Amino acid sequence: MTSCKVAVVQAGSIVMNKEKCVNKAIKLIQEAGEQGANIIVFPEAFIPAYPRGMSFGAVVGSRSTSGRNDFVRYVKNAITVPGAETDQLGEAVKKAGAYTIIGVIERDQETSGGTLYCTAIYFGPDGKLLGKHRKLKPTGSERLIWGEGDGSTLPVFDTAYGKIGSLICWENYMPLARAAMYEKGIQIYVAPTADSRDTWFATMRHIAIEGRCFVLSCNQYSTKDMYEEDLLETEEMQKMPNEITRGGSCIVNPLGQFIVEPVFGKEEILYATLDLDDITRGHFDFDVVGHYNRKDVFQLIVNEEKQ
């Protein structure tokens, strides 16, 4: 293939309600599929929420009973991978016929079931679950509610439209994690995020020109009315502005130029047709793991064993 159509879904979760989130995702997948998208991307933690504004009752040295109850709710609305929710999503993906990457909160099903992970799950156009990437390092207070992934979930998938992989939010500030993606030949670099600050867009443009890859950055647009009513009654949520997350999704080409500039202030699916030959055009003068590499000087070791 020399081109593909991508859809970057800037939409907000129905916070702490996985059933409503899955249903919303299914409708958005259908919409993007009807528009002819070959690749569909959703934000970080779309199912069931990036719980912005919630403290889970924790301060240094103590945790509250109400905060523990909030965590119970979060766990109950997380999903297992694979599981019933991935089956539902897979059916929608199959109808759309597009590679689809969705940010979810994943509940560990291998040991105690007591740990959550911020995960990106991948579907093929046949609706089958291809694999997942667990976020390696939760940021700040995220460490309270999410565990750390390991090197066994750093996939890059070879598709008809090039090699597709993803790092989540501030993993993209980890130079060696980016280098691992480049070493695997990533060509369509997916960056689900919860960061909508202006500095983020500089990072997306830098990654595109550094990796000579297309970058699809996807964030939520969310407002208070997307939270369940009882959550809004808490003092911490009452202090939050009505616009919780302003969006900022964008699409960047391999020379670091915006194909679709950051979109703010609304839910929207961003579409673009990618000229895949732009990757080769970019490699003419810079290939970070090829002719511009110095393996005699620098070496990268990645532990991809399951921990």
PDB file of C-alpha atoms in Angstrom:
ATOM      1  CA  MET A   1       0.000   0.000   0.000  1.00  0.00           C
ATOM      2  CA  THR A   2       1.200   3.524  -0.745  1.00  0.00           C
ATOM      3  CA  SER A   3      -1.472   5.329   1.249  1.00  0.00           C
ATOM      4  CA  CYS A   4      -3.940   4.810   4.081  1.00  0.00           C
ATOM      5  CA  LYS A   5      -6.682   6.759   5.789  1.00  0.00           C
ATOM      6  CA  VAL A   6      -6.385   7.237   9.537  1.00  0.00           C
ATOM      7  CA  ALA A   7      -8.972   8.290  12.112  1.00  0.00           C
ATOM      8  CA  VAL A   8      -7.892   9.813  15.428  1.00  0.00           C
ATOM      9  CA  VAL A   9     -10.857   9.726  17.790  1.00  0.00           C
ATOM     10  CA  GLN A  10     -10.885  12.705  20.162  1.00  0.00           C
ATOM     11  CA  ALA A  11     -13.683  11.803  22.557  1.00  0.00           C
ATOM     12  CA  GLY A  12     -14.295  11.611  26.280  1.00  0.00           C
ATOM     13  CA  SER A  13     -14.962   8.598  28.472  1.00  0.00           C
ATOM     14  CA  ILE A  14     -18.158   8.093  30.420  1.00  0.00           C
ATOM     15  CA  VAL A  15     -16.103   8.088  33.576  1.00  0.00           C
ATOM     16  CA  MET A  16     -16.197   4.918  35.699  1.00  0.00           C
ATOM     17  CA  ASN A  17     -18.785   3.186  33.500  1.00  0.00           C
ATOM     18  CA  LYS A  18     -17.180   0.560  31.280  1.00  0.00           C
ATOM     19  CA  GLU A  19     -20.459  -0.505  29.651  1.00  0.00           C
ATOM     20  CA  LYS A  20     -21.192   3.036  28.446  1.00  0.00           C
ATOM     21  CA  CYS A  21     -17.568   3.513  27.388  1.00  0.00           C
ATOM     22  CA  VAL A  22     -17.608   0.320  25.322  1.00  0.00           C
ATOM     23  CA  ASN A  23     -20.884   1.318  23.683  1.00  0.00           C
ATOM     24  CA  LYS A  24     -19.504   4.763  22.881  1.00  0.00           C
ATOM     25  CA  ALA A  25     -16.340   3.232  21.430  1.00  0.00           C
ATOM     26  CA  ILE A  26     -18.405   0.878  19.251  1.00  0.00           C
ATOM     27  CA  LYS A  27     -20.393   3.796  17.803  1.00  0.00           C
ATOM     28  CA  LEU A  28     -17.219   5.761  17.092  1.00  0.00           C
ATOM     29  CA  ILE A  29     -15.532   2.752  15.452  1.00  0.00           C
ATOM     30  CA  GLN A  30     -18.606   2.353  13.251  1.00  0.00           C
ATOM     31  CA  GLU A  31     -18.517   6.039  12.309  1.00  0.00           C
ATOM     32  CA  ALA A  32     -14.817   5.937  11.421  1.00  0.00           C
ATOM     33  CA  GLY A  33     -15.304   2.722   9.460  1.00  0.00           C
ATOM     34  CA  GLU A  34     -18.112   4.272   7.438  1.00  0.00           C
ATOM     35  CA  GLN A  35     -15.712   7.084   6.518  1.00  0.00           C
ATOM     36  CA  GLY A  36     -13.264   4.544   5.106  1.00  0.00           C
ATOM     37  CA  ALA A  37     -10.632   4.621   7.840  1.00  0.00           C
ATOM     38  CA  ASN A  38      -7.936   1.936   7.622  1.00  0.00           C
ATOM     39  CA  ILE A  39      -6.503   2.752  11.068  1.00  0.00           C
ATOM     40  CA  ILE A  40      -8.525   4.005  14.059  1.00  0.00           C
ATOM     41  CA  VAL A  41      -6.928   5.360  17.224  1.00  0.00           C
ATOM     42  CA  PHE A  42      -8.508   6.108  20.627  1.00  0.00           C
ATOM     43  CA  PRO A  43      -7.064   8.050  23.613  1.00  0.00           C
ATOM     44  CA  GLU A  44      -5.268   6.773  26.686  1.00  0.00           C
ATOM     45  CA  ALA A  45      -7.517   5.054  29.259  1.00  0.00           C
ATOM     46  CA  PHE A  46     -10.689   5.553  27.203  1.00  0.00           C
ATOM     47  CA  ILE A  47     -12.287   2.559  28.938  1.00  0.00           C
ATOM     48  CA  PRO A  48     -13.324   3.276  31.682  1.00  0.00           C
ATOM     49  CA  ALA A  49     -11.504   6.569  32.388  1.00  0.00           C
ATOM     50  CA  TYR A  50      -8.455   8.644  32.950  1.00  0.00           C
ATOM     51  CA  PRO A  51      -9.804   9.745  36.372  1.00  0.00           C
ATOM     52  CA  ARG A  52      -8.560  13.314  36.233  1.00  0.00           C
ATOM     53  CA  GLY A  53      -9.314  15.284  39.383  1.00  0.00           C
ATOM     54  CA  MET A  54      -9.729  12.237  41.628  1.00  0.00           C
ATOM     55  CA  SER A  55      -7.292  11.777  44.514  1.00  0.00           C
ATOM     56  CA  PHE A  56      -8.451   8.321  45.681  1.00  0.00           C
ATOM     57  CA  GLY A  57      -8.214   9.734  49.202  1.00  0.00           C
ATOM     58  CA  ALA A  58      -4.427   9.510  49.351  1.00  0.00           C
ATOM     59  CA  VAL A  59      -1.897  11.794  50.984  1.00  0.00           C
ATOM     60  CA  VAL A  60       1.616  10.900  52.055  1.00  0.00           C
ATOM     61  CA  GLY A  61       1.255   8.492  54.954  1.00  0.00           C
ATOM     62  CA  SER A  62      -2.449   7.690  54.774  1.00  0.00           C
ATOM     63  CA  ARG A  63      -5.347   6.536  52.595  1.00  0.00           C
ATOM     64  CA  SER A  64      -9.021   7.161  53.301  1.00  0.00           C
ATOM     65  CA  THR A  65     -11.891   4.682  53.345  1.00  0.00           C
ATOM     66  CA  SER A  66     -13.736   6.648  50.656  1.00  0.00           C
ATOM     67  CA  GLY A  67     -10.619   6.591  48.509  1.00  0.00           C
ATOM     68  CA  ARG A  68     -10.371   2.819  48.847  1.00  0.00           C
ATOM     69  CA  ASN A  69     -14.004   2.612  47.747  1.00  0.00           C
ATOM     70  CA  ASP A  70     -13.187   4.741  44.697  1.00  0.00           C
ATOM     71  CA  PHE A  71     -10.465   2.246  43.836  1.00  0.00           C
ATOM     72  CA  VAL A  72     -12.928  -0.646  44.171  1.00  0.00           C
ATOM     73  CA  ARG A  73     -15.147   1.113  41.667  1.00  0.00           C
ATOM     74  CA  TYR A  74     -12.243   1.693  39.290  1.00  0.00           C
ATOM     75  CA  VAL A  75     -11.231  -1.958  39.468  1.00  0.00           C
ATOM     76  CA  LYS A  76     -14.784  -3.151  38.836  1.00  0.00           C
ATOM     77  CA  ASN A  77     -14.969  -0.956  35.735  1.00  0.00           C
ATOM     78  CA  ALA A  78     -11.593  -2.018  34.377  1.00  0.00           C
ATOM     79  CA  ILE A  79     -11.496  -4.787  31.770  1.00  0.00           C
ATOM     80  CA  THR A  80      -9.520  -7.981  31.288  1.00  0.00           C
ATOM     81  CA  VAL A  81      -7.554  -8.524  28.089  1.00  0.00           C
ATOM     82  CA  PRO A  82      -8.872 -10.677  26.522  1.00  0.00           C
ATOM     83  CA  GLY A  83     -12.382 -10.617  27.942  1.00  0.00           C
ATOM     84  CA  ALA A  84     -16.026  -9.907  27.232  1.00  0.00           C
ATOM     85  CA  GLU A  85     -15.362  -6.254  26.391  1.00  0.00           C
ATOM     86  CA  THR A  86     -12.592  -7.036  23.903  1.00  0.00           C
ATOM     87  CA  ASP A  87     -14.965  -9.491  22.229  1.00  0.00           C
ATOM     88  CA  GLN A  88     -17.572  -6.736  21.843  1.00  0.00           C
ATOM     89  CA  LEU A  89     -15.028  -4.277  20.525  1.00  0.00           C
ATOM     90  CA  GLY A  90     -13.615  -6.881  18.159  1.00  0.00           C
ATOM     91  CA  GLU A  91     -17.024  -7.372  16.552  1.00  0.00           C
ATOM     92  CA  ALA A  92     -17.262  -3.636  15.876  1.00  0.00           C
ATOM     93  CA  VAL A  93     -13.717  -3.541  14.523  1.00  0.00           C
ATOM     94  CA  LYS A  94     -14.471  -6.438  12.164  1.00  0.00           C
ATOM     95  CA  LYS A  95     -17.445  -4.554  10.720  1.00  0.00           C
ATOM     96  CA  ALA A  96     -15.307  -1.446  10.257  1.00  0.00           C
ATOM     97  CA  GLY A  97     -12.457  -3.468   8.734  1.00  0.00           C
ATOM     98  CA  ALA A  98      -9.746  -1.258  10.246  1.00  0.00           C
ATOM     99  CA  TYR A  99      -6.738  -1.714  12.482  1.00  0.00           C
ATOM    100  CA  THR A 100      -7.826  -0.228  15.815  1.00  0.00           C
ATOM    101  CA  ILE A 101      -5.865   0.836  18.897  1.00  0.00           C
ATOM    102  CA  ILE A 102      -7.814   1.626  22.083  1.00  0.00           C
ATOM    103  CA  GLY A 103      -6.567   2.843  25.466  1.00  0.00           C
ATOM    104  CA  VAL A 104      -8.029   0.828  28.353  1.00  0.00           C
ATOM    105  CA  ILE A 105      -7.496   0.211  32.033  1.00  0.00           C
ATOM    106  CA  GLU A 106      -6.636  -3.457  32.257  1.00  0.00           C
ATOM    107  CA  ARG A 107      -7.214  -5.608  35.322  1.00  0.00           C
ATOM    108  CA  ASP A 108      -4.523  -8.199  35.963  1.00  0.00           C
ATOM    109  CA  GLN A 109      -5.945 -11.682  35.464  1.00  0.00           C
ATOM    110  CA  GLU A 110      -2.694 -13.612  35.792  1.00  0.00           C
ATOM    111  CA  THR A 111      -2.117 -13.345  39.541  1.00  0.00           C
ATOM    112  CA  SER A 112      -4.142 -11.614  42.265  1.00  0.00           C
ATOM    113  CA  GLY A 113      -6.446  -9.483  40.135  1.00  0.00           C
ATOM    114  CA  GLY A 114      -5.537  -6.568  42.395  1.00  0.00           C
ATOM    115  CA  THR A 115      -3.386  -4.509  40.033  1.00  0.00           C
ATOM    116  CA  LEU A 116      -4.484  -2.260  37.169  1.00  0.00           C
ATOM    117  CA  TYR A 117      -2.458  -1.342  34.094  1.00  0.00           C
ATOM    118  CA  CYS A 118      -2.804   1.511  31.634  1.00  0.00           C
ATOM    119  CA  THR A 119      -2.847  -0.455  28.391  1.00  0.00           C
ATOM    120  CA  ALA A 120      -3.188   0.049  24.648  1.00  0.00           C
ATOM    121  CA  ILE A 121      -4.907  -2.870  22.919  1.00  0.00           C
ATOM    122  CA  TYR A 122      -4.577  -3.623  19.217  1.00  0.00           C
ATOM    123  CA  PHE A 123      -7.140  -5.193  16.888  1.00  0.00           C
ATOM    124  CA  GLY A 124      -6.661  -6.359  13.324  1.00  0.00           C
ATOM    125  CA  PRO A 125      -9.208  -5.502  10.625  1.00  0.00           C
ATOM    126  CA  ASP A 126     -10.656  -9.004  11.080  1.00  0.00           C
ATOM    127  CA  GLY A 127     -11.606  -8.035  14.642  1.00  0.00           C
ATOM    128  CA  LYS A 128      -9.036 -10.302  16.270  1.00  0.00           C
ATOM    129  CA  LEU A 129      -7.064  -9.048  19.262  1.00  0.00           C
ATOM    130  CA  LEU A 130      -3.471  -8.721  18.044  1.00  0.00           C
ATOM    131  CA  GLY A 131      -1.836  -7.821  21.348  1.00  0.00           C
ATOM    132  CA  LYS A 132      -1.300  -5.090  23.905  1.00  0.00           C
ATOM    133  CA  HIS A 133       1.169  -2.622  25.330  1.00  0.00           C
ATOM    134  CA  ARG A 134       1.200  -1.911  29.053  1.00  0.00           C
ATOM    135  CA  LYS A 135       2.508   1.510  30.068  1.00  0.00           C
ATOM    136  CA  LEU A 136       6.002   1.047  31.476  1.00  0.00           C
ATOM    137  CA  LYS A 137       6.015   3.935  33.937  1.00  0.00           C
ATOM    138  CA  PRO A 138       2.882   5.596  35.345  1.00  0.00           C
ATOM    139  CA  THR A 139       3.428   9.307  35.940  1.00  0.00           C
ATOM    140  CA  GLY A 140       3.048  11.094  39.272  1.00  0.00           C
ATOM    141  CA  SER A 141      -0.164  10.121  41.055  1.00  0.00           C
ATOM    142  CA  GLU A 142      -0.909   7.546  38.365  1.00  0.00           C
ATOM    143  CA  ARG A 143       1.540   5.315  40.263  1.00  0.00           C
ATOM    144  CA  LEU A 144      -1.044   5.063  43.038  1.00  0.00           C
ATOM    145  CA  ILE A 145      -3.618   3.378  40.801  1.00  0.00           C
ATOM    146  CA  TRP A 146      -1.621   1.658  38.015  1.00  0.00           C
ATOM    147  CA  GLY A 147       1.170  -0.892  38.043  1.00  0.00           C
ATOM    148  CA  GLU A 148       4.218  -0.880  35.757  1.00  0.00           C
ATOM    149  CA  GLY A 149       4.289  -2.871  32.546  1.00  0.00           C
ATOM    150  CA  ASP A 150       7.372  -4.776  31.417  1.00  0.00           C
ATOM    151  CA  GLY A 151       9.330  -5.259  28.208  1.00  0.00           C
ATOM    152  CA  SER A 152       7.204  -8.202  27.085  1.00  0.00           C
ATOM    153  CA  THR A 153       4.493  -5.846  25.803  1.00  0.00           C
ATOM    154  CA  LEU A 154       6.420  -3.586  23.428  1.00  0.00           C
ATOM    155  CA  PRO A 155       4.969  -4.805  20.130  1.00  0.00           C
ATOM    156  CA  VAL A 156       5.278  -3.279  16.693  1.00  0.00           C
ATOM    157  CA  PHE A 157       2.897  -4.944  14.236  1.00  0.00           C
ATOM    158  CA  ASP A 158       3.646  -5.397  10.548  1.00  0.00           C
ATOM    159  CA  THR A 159       0.533  -4.419   8.604  1.00  0.00           C
ATOM    160  CA  ALA A 160      -0.456  -3.659   5.028  1.00  0.00           C
ATOM    161  CA  TYR A 161       0.039   0.018   5.871  1.00  0.00           C
ATOM    162  CA  GLY A 162       3.428  -0.262   7.524  1.00  0.00           C
ATOM    163  CA  LYS A 163       4.672  -1.106  10.983  1.00  0.00           C
ATOM    164  CA  ILE A 164       2.398   0.158  13.768  1.00  0.00           C
ATOM    165  CA  GLY A 165       3.220   0.510  17.467  1.00  0.00           C
ATOM    166  CA  SER A 166       2.581   2.773  20.404  1.00  0.00           C
ATOM    167  CA  LEU A 167       3.947   4.418  23.509  1.00  0.00           C
ATOM    168  CA  ILE A 168       1.511   5.940  25.985  1.00  0.00           C
ATOM    169  CA  CYS A 169       1.660   9.562  27.180  1.00  0.00           C
ATOM    170  CA  TRP A 170       4.910  10.359  29.028  1.00  0.00           C
ATOM    171  CA  GLU A 171       6.572   7.143  27.894  1.00  0.00           C
ATOM    172  CA  ASN A 172       7.204   9.309  24.850  1.00  0.00           C
ATOM    173  CA  TYR A 173       9.619  11.355  26.975  1.00  0.00           C
ATOM    174  CA  MET A 174      11.723   8.204  27.563  1.00  0.00           C
ATOM    175  CA  PRO A 175      14.486   8.335  24.906  1.00  0.00           C
ATOM    176  CA  LEU A 176      15.357   4.652  25.196  1.00  0.00           C
ATOM    177  CA  ALA A 177      11.714   3.591  24.872  1.00  0.00           C
ATOM    178  CA  ARG A 178      11.493   5.623  21.666  1.00  0.00           C
ATOM    179  CA  ALA A 179      14.740   4.077  20.474  1.00  0.00           C
ATOM    180  CA  ALA A 180      13.274   0.612  21.036  1.00  0.00           C
ATOM    181  CA  MET A 181      10.324   1.529  18.802  1.00  0.00           C
ATOM    182  CA  TYR A 182      12.642   2.895  16.110  1.00  0.00           C
ATOM    183  CA  GLU A 183      14.761  -0.271  16.243  1.00  0.00           C
ATOM    184  CA  LYS A 184      11.616  -2.258  15.451  1.00  0.00           C
ATOM    185  CA  GLY A 185      11.067  -0.160  12.352  1.00  0.00           C
ATOM    186  CA  ILE A 186       7.956   1.699  13.493  1.00  0.00           C
ATOM    187  CA  GLN A 187       6.382   3.702  10.674  1.00  0.00           C
ATOM    188  CA  ILE A 188       2.996   4.677  12.132  1.00  0.00           C
ATOM    189  CA  TYR A 189       3.666   5.748  15.699  1.00  0.00           C
ATOM    190  CA  VAL A 190       0.563   5.928  17.904  1.00  0.00           C
ATOM    191  CA  ALA A 191       0.691   8.158  20.984  1.00  0.00           C
ATOM    192  CA  PRO A 192      -2.445   7.930  23.148  1.00  0.00           C
ATOM    193  CA  THR A 193      -2.163  10.567  25.862  1.00  0.00           C
ATOM    194  CA  ALA A 194      -3.773  12.586  28.636  1.00  0.00           C
ATOM    195  CA  ASP A 195      -1.408  15.550  28.107  1.00  0.00           C
ATOM    196  CA  SER A 196      -2.827  18.542  26.242  1.00  0.00           C
ATOM    197  CA  ARG A 197      -0.229  21.142  27.186  1.00  0.00           C
ATOM    198  CA  ASP A 198       1.503  23.106  24.440  1.00  0.00           C
ATOM    199  CA  THR A 199       4.783  21.338  25.187  1.00  0.00           C
ATOM    200  CA  TRP A 200       3.238  18.031  24.096  1.00  0.00           C
ATOM    201  CA  PHE A 201       2.944  19.123  20.481  1.00  0.00           C
ATOM    202  CA  ALA A 202       6.652  19.913  20.298  1.00  0.00           C
ATOM    203  CA  THR A 203       7.282  16.332  21.443  1.00  0.00           C
ATOM    204  CA  MET A 204       5.009  14.850  18.777  1.00  0.00           C
ATOM    205  CA  ARG A 205       6.738  16.842  16.037  1.00  0.00           C
ATOM    206  CA  HIS A 206      10.145  15.868  17.389  1.00  0.00           C
ATOM    207  CA  ILE A 207       9.273  12.150  17.433  1.00  0.00           C
ATOM    208  CA  ALA A 208       7.982  12.318  13.866  1.00  0.00           C
ATOM    209  CA  ILE A 209      11.158  13.904  12.529  1.00  0.00           C
ATOM    210  CA  GLU A 210      13.445  11.824  14.766  1.00  0.00           C
ATOM    211  CA  GLY A 211      11.812   8.524  13.813  1.00  0.00           C
ATOM    212  CA  ARG A 212      10.890   9.599  10.279  1.00  0.00           C
ATOM    213  CA  CYS A 213       7.459   8.191  10.990  1.00  0.00           C
ATOM    214  CA  PHE A 214       3.869   9.360  11.018  1.00  0.00           C
ATOM    215  CA  VAL A 215       2.690  10.238  14.531  1.00  0.00           C
ATOM    216  CA  LEU A 216      -0.971   9.919  15.544  1.00  0.00           C
ATOM    217  CA  SER A 217      -1.487  11.662  18.876  1.00  0.00           C
ATOM    218  CA  CYS A 218      -4.869  11.106  20.490  1.00  0.00           C
ATOM    219  CA  ASN A 219      -6.285  12.791  23.591  1.00  0.00           C
ATOM    220  CA  GLN A 220      -9.718  13.005  25.147  1.00  0.00           C
ATOM    221  CA  TYR A 221     -12.021  15.980  25.081  1.00  0.00           C
ATOM    222  CA  SER A 222     -14.000  15.695  28.299  1.00  0.00           C
ATOM    223  CA  THR A 223     -16.314  17.776  30.434  1.00  0.00           C
ATOM    224  CA  LYS A 224     -17.873  17.349  33.856  1.00  0.00           C
ATOM    225  CA  ASP A 225     -21.118  15.998  32.434  1.00  0.00           C
ATOM    226  CA  MET A 226     -19.184  12.914  31.321  1.00  0.00           C
ATOM    227  CA  TYR A 227     -18.625  11.956  34.966  1.00  0.00           C
ATOM    228  CA  GLU A 228     -21.191   9.898  36.837  1.00  0.00           C
ATOM    229  CA  GLU A 229     -23.361  12.210  38.951  1.00  0.00           C
ATOM    230  CA  ASP A 230     -22.249  10.958  42.346  1.00  0.00           C
ATOM    231  CA  LEU A 231     -18.596  11.615  41.468  1.00  0.00           C
ATOM    232  CA  LEU A 232     -19.410  15.256  40.791  1.00  0.00           C
ATOM    233  CA  GLU A 233     -20.708  15.628  44.347  1.00  0.00           C
ATOM    234  CA  THR A 234     -17.216  15.251  45.830  1.00  0.00           C
ATOM    235  CA  GLU A 235     -15.348  18.341  46.987  1.00  0.00           C
ATOM    236  CA  GLU A 236     -12.356  17.626  44.740  1.00  0.00           C
ATOM    237  CA  MET A 237     -14.497  17.432  41.603  1.00  0.00           C
ATOM    238  CA  GLN A 238     -16.425  20.569  42.501  1.00  0.00           C
ATOM    239  CA  LYS A 239     -13.121  22.454  42.331  1.00  0.00           C
ATOM    240  CA  MET A 240     -12.448  21.264  38.785  1.00  0.00           C
ATOM    241  CA  PRO A 241     -13.377  23.432  35.771  1.00  0.00           C
ATOM    242  CA  ASN A 242     -16.224  22.316  33.530  1.00  0.00           C
ATOM    243  CA  GLU A 243     -13.802  21.473  30.733  1.00  0.00           C
ATOM    244  CA  ILE A 244     -11.737  18.659  32.214  1.00  0.00           C
ATOM    245  CA  THR A 245      -9.534  17.869  29.203  1.00  0.00           C
ATOM    246  CA  ARG A 246      -9.276  20.268  26.269  1.00  0.00           C
ATOM    247  CA  GLY A 247      -8.314  17.783  23.538  1.00  0.00           C
ATOM    248  CA  GLY A 248      -5.287  18.543  21.400  1.00  0.00           C
ATOM    249  CA  SER A 249      -5.203  15.459  19.179  1.00  0.00           C
ATOM    250  CA  CYS A 250      -3.079  15.865  16.052  1.00  0.00           C
ATOM    251  CA  ILE A 251      -1.452  14.064  13.117  1.00  0.00           C
ATOM    252  CA  VAL A 252       2.169  14.710  12.090  1.00  0.00           C
ATOM    253  CA  ASN A 253       4.142  13.653   9.004  1.00  0.00           C
ATOM    254  CA  PRO A 254       7.685  12.198   8.936  1.00  0.00           C
ATOM    255  CA  LEU A 255       9.232  15.642   8.452  1.00  0.00           C
ATOM    256  CA  GLY A 256       7.642  16.930  11.641  1.00  0.00           C
ATOM    257  CA  GLN A 257       4.902  18.954   9.943  1.00  0.00           C
ATOM    258  CA  PHE A 258       1.274  18.895  11.057  1.00  0.00           C
ATOM    259  CA  ILE A 259      -1.060  17.130   8.660  1.00  0.00           C
ATOM    260  CA  VAL A 260      -3.872  17.919  11.106  1.00  0.00           C
ATOM    261  CA  GLU A 261      -3.053  20.585  13.677  1.00  0.00           C
ATOM    262  CA  PRO A 262      -4.142  20.132  17.314  1.00  0.00           C
ATOM    263  CA  VAL A 263      -7.920  20.345  17.741  1.00  0.00           C
ATOM    264  CA  PHE A 264      -9.289  21.852  20.956  1.00  0.00           C
ATOM    265  CA  GLY A 265     -12.608  22.378  22.652  1.00  0.00           C
ATOM    266  CA  LYS A 266     -14.733  19.633  21.109  1.00  0.00           C
ATOM    267  CA  GLU A 267     -15.176  15.945  20.448  1.00  0.00           C
ATOM    268  CA  GLU A 268     -14.156  15.187  16.888  1.00  0.00           C
ATOM    269  CA  ILE A 269     -12.705  12.421  14.742  1.00  0.00           C
ATOM    270  CA  LEU A 270      -9.631  13.700  12.929  1.00  0.00           C
ATOM    271  CA  TYR A 271      -9.112  12.166   9.482  1.00  0.00           C
ATOM    272  CA  ALA A 272      -6.099  12.202   7.184  1.00  0.00           C
ATOM    273  CA  THR A 273      -4.838  10.242   4.213  1.00  0.00           C
ATOM    274  CA  LEU A 274      -1.170   9.366   4.685  1.00  0.00           C
ATOM    275  CA  ASP A 275       1.215   9.155   1.741  1.00  0.00           C
ATOM    276  CA  LEU A 276       3.380   6.282   2.964  1.00  0.00           C
ATOM    277  CA  ASP A 277       6.174   7.200   0.541  1.00  0.00           C
ATOM    278  CA  ASP A 278       6.764  10.224   2.791  1.00  0.00           C
ATOM    279  CA  ILE A 279       8.543   7.805   5.147  1.00  0.00           C
ATOM    280  CA  THR A 280      11.114   6.980   2.471  1.00  0.00           C
ATOM    281  CA  ARG A 281      11.403  10.622   1.495  1.00  0.00           C
ATOM    282  CA  GLY A 282      12.289  11.375   5.101  1.00  0.00           C
ATOM    283  CA  HIS A 283      14.893   8.595   5.214  1.00  0.00           C
ATOM    284  CA  PHE A 284      16.774  10.206   2.328  1.00  0.00           C
ATOM    285  CA  ASP A 285      18.802  12.313   4.732  1.00  0.00           C
ATOM    286  CA  PHE A 286      18.113  10.746   8.146  1.00  0.00           C
ATOM    287  CA  ASP A 287      17.483   7.165   9.312  1.00  0.00           C
ATOM    288  CA  VAL A 288      17.933   7.000  13.072  1.00  0.00           C
ATOM    289  CA  VAL A 289      18.488   3.224  13.091  1.00  0.00           C
ATOM    290  CA  GLY A 290      20.078   2.979   9.633  1.00  0.00           C
ATOM    291  CA  HIS A 291      22.617   5.206   7.913  1.00  0.00           C
ATOM    292  CA  TYR A 292      22.486   7.805  10.715  1.00  0.00           C
ATOM    293  CA  ASN A 293      23.158   5.212  13.415  1.00  0.00           C
ATOM    294  CA  ARG A 294      26.495   4.515  15.125  1.00  0.00           C
ATOM    295  CA  LYS A 295      26.184   1.032  16.576  1.00  0.00           C
ATOM    296  CA  ASP A 296      29.946   0.956  17.022  1.00  0.00           C
ATOM    297  CA  VAL A 297      29.518   3.726  19.600  1.00  0.00           C
ATOM    298  CA  PHE A 298      26.016   3.244  21.022  1.00  0.00           C
ATOM    299  CA  GLN A 299      24.153   0.050  21.890  1.00  0.00           C
ATOM    300  CA  LEU A 300      20.580  -0.441  23.086  1.00  0.00           C
ATOM    301  CA  ILE A 301      19.639  -3.449  25.201  1.00  0.00           C
ATOM    302  CA  VAL A 302      15.913  -4.144  25.659  1.00  0.00           C
ATOM    303  CA  ASN A 303      14.739  -6.823  28.084  1.00  0.00           C
ATOM    304  CA  GLU A 304      11.574  -8.230  26.526  1.00  0.00           C
ATOM    305  CA  GLU A 305      11.234 -11.122  28.943  1.00  0.00           C
ATOM    306  CA  LYS A 306       7.990 -11.360  30.908  1.00  0.00           C
ATOM    307  CA  GLN A 307       8.604 -10.343  34.506  1.00  0.00           C
TER     308      GLN A 307
END
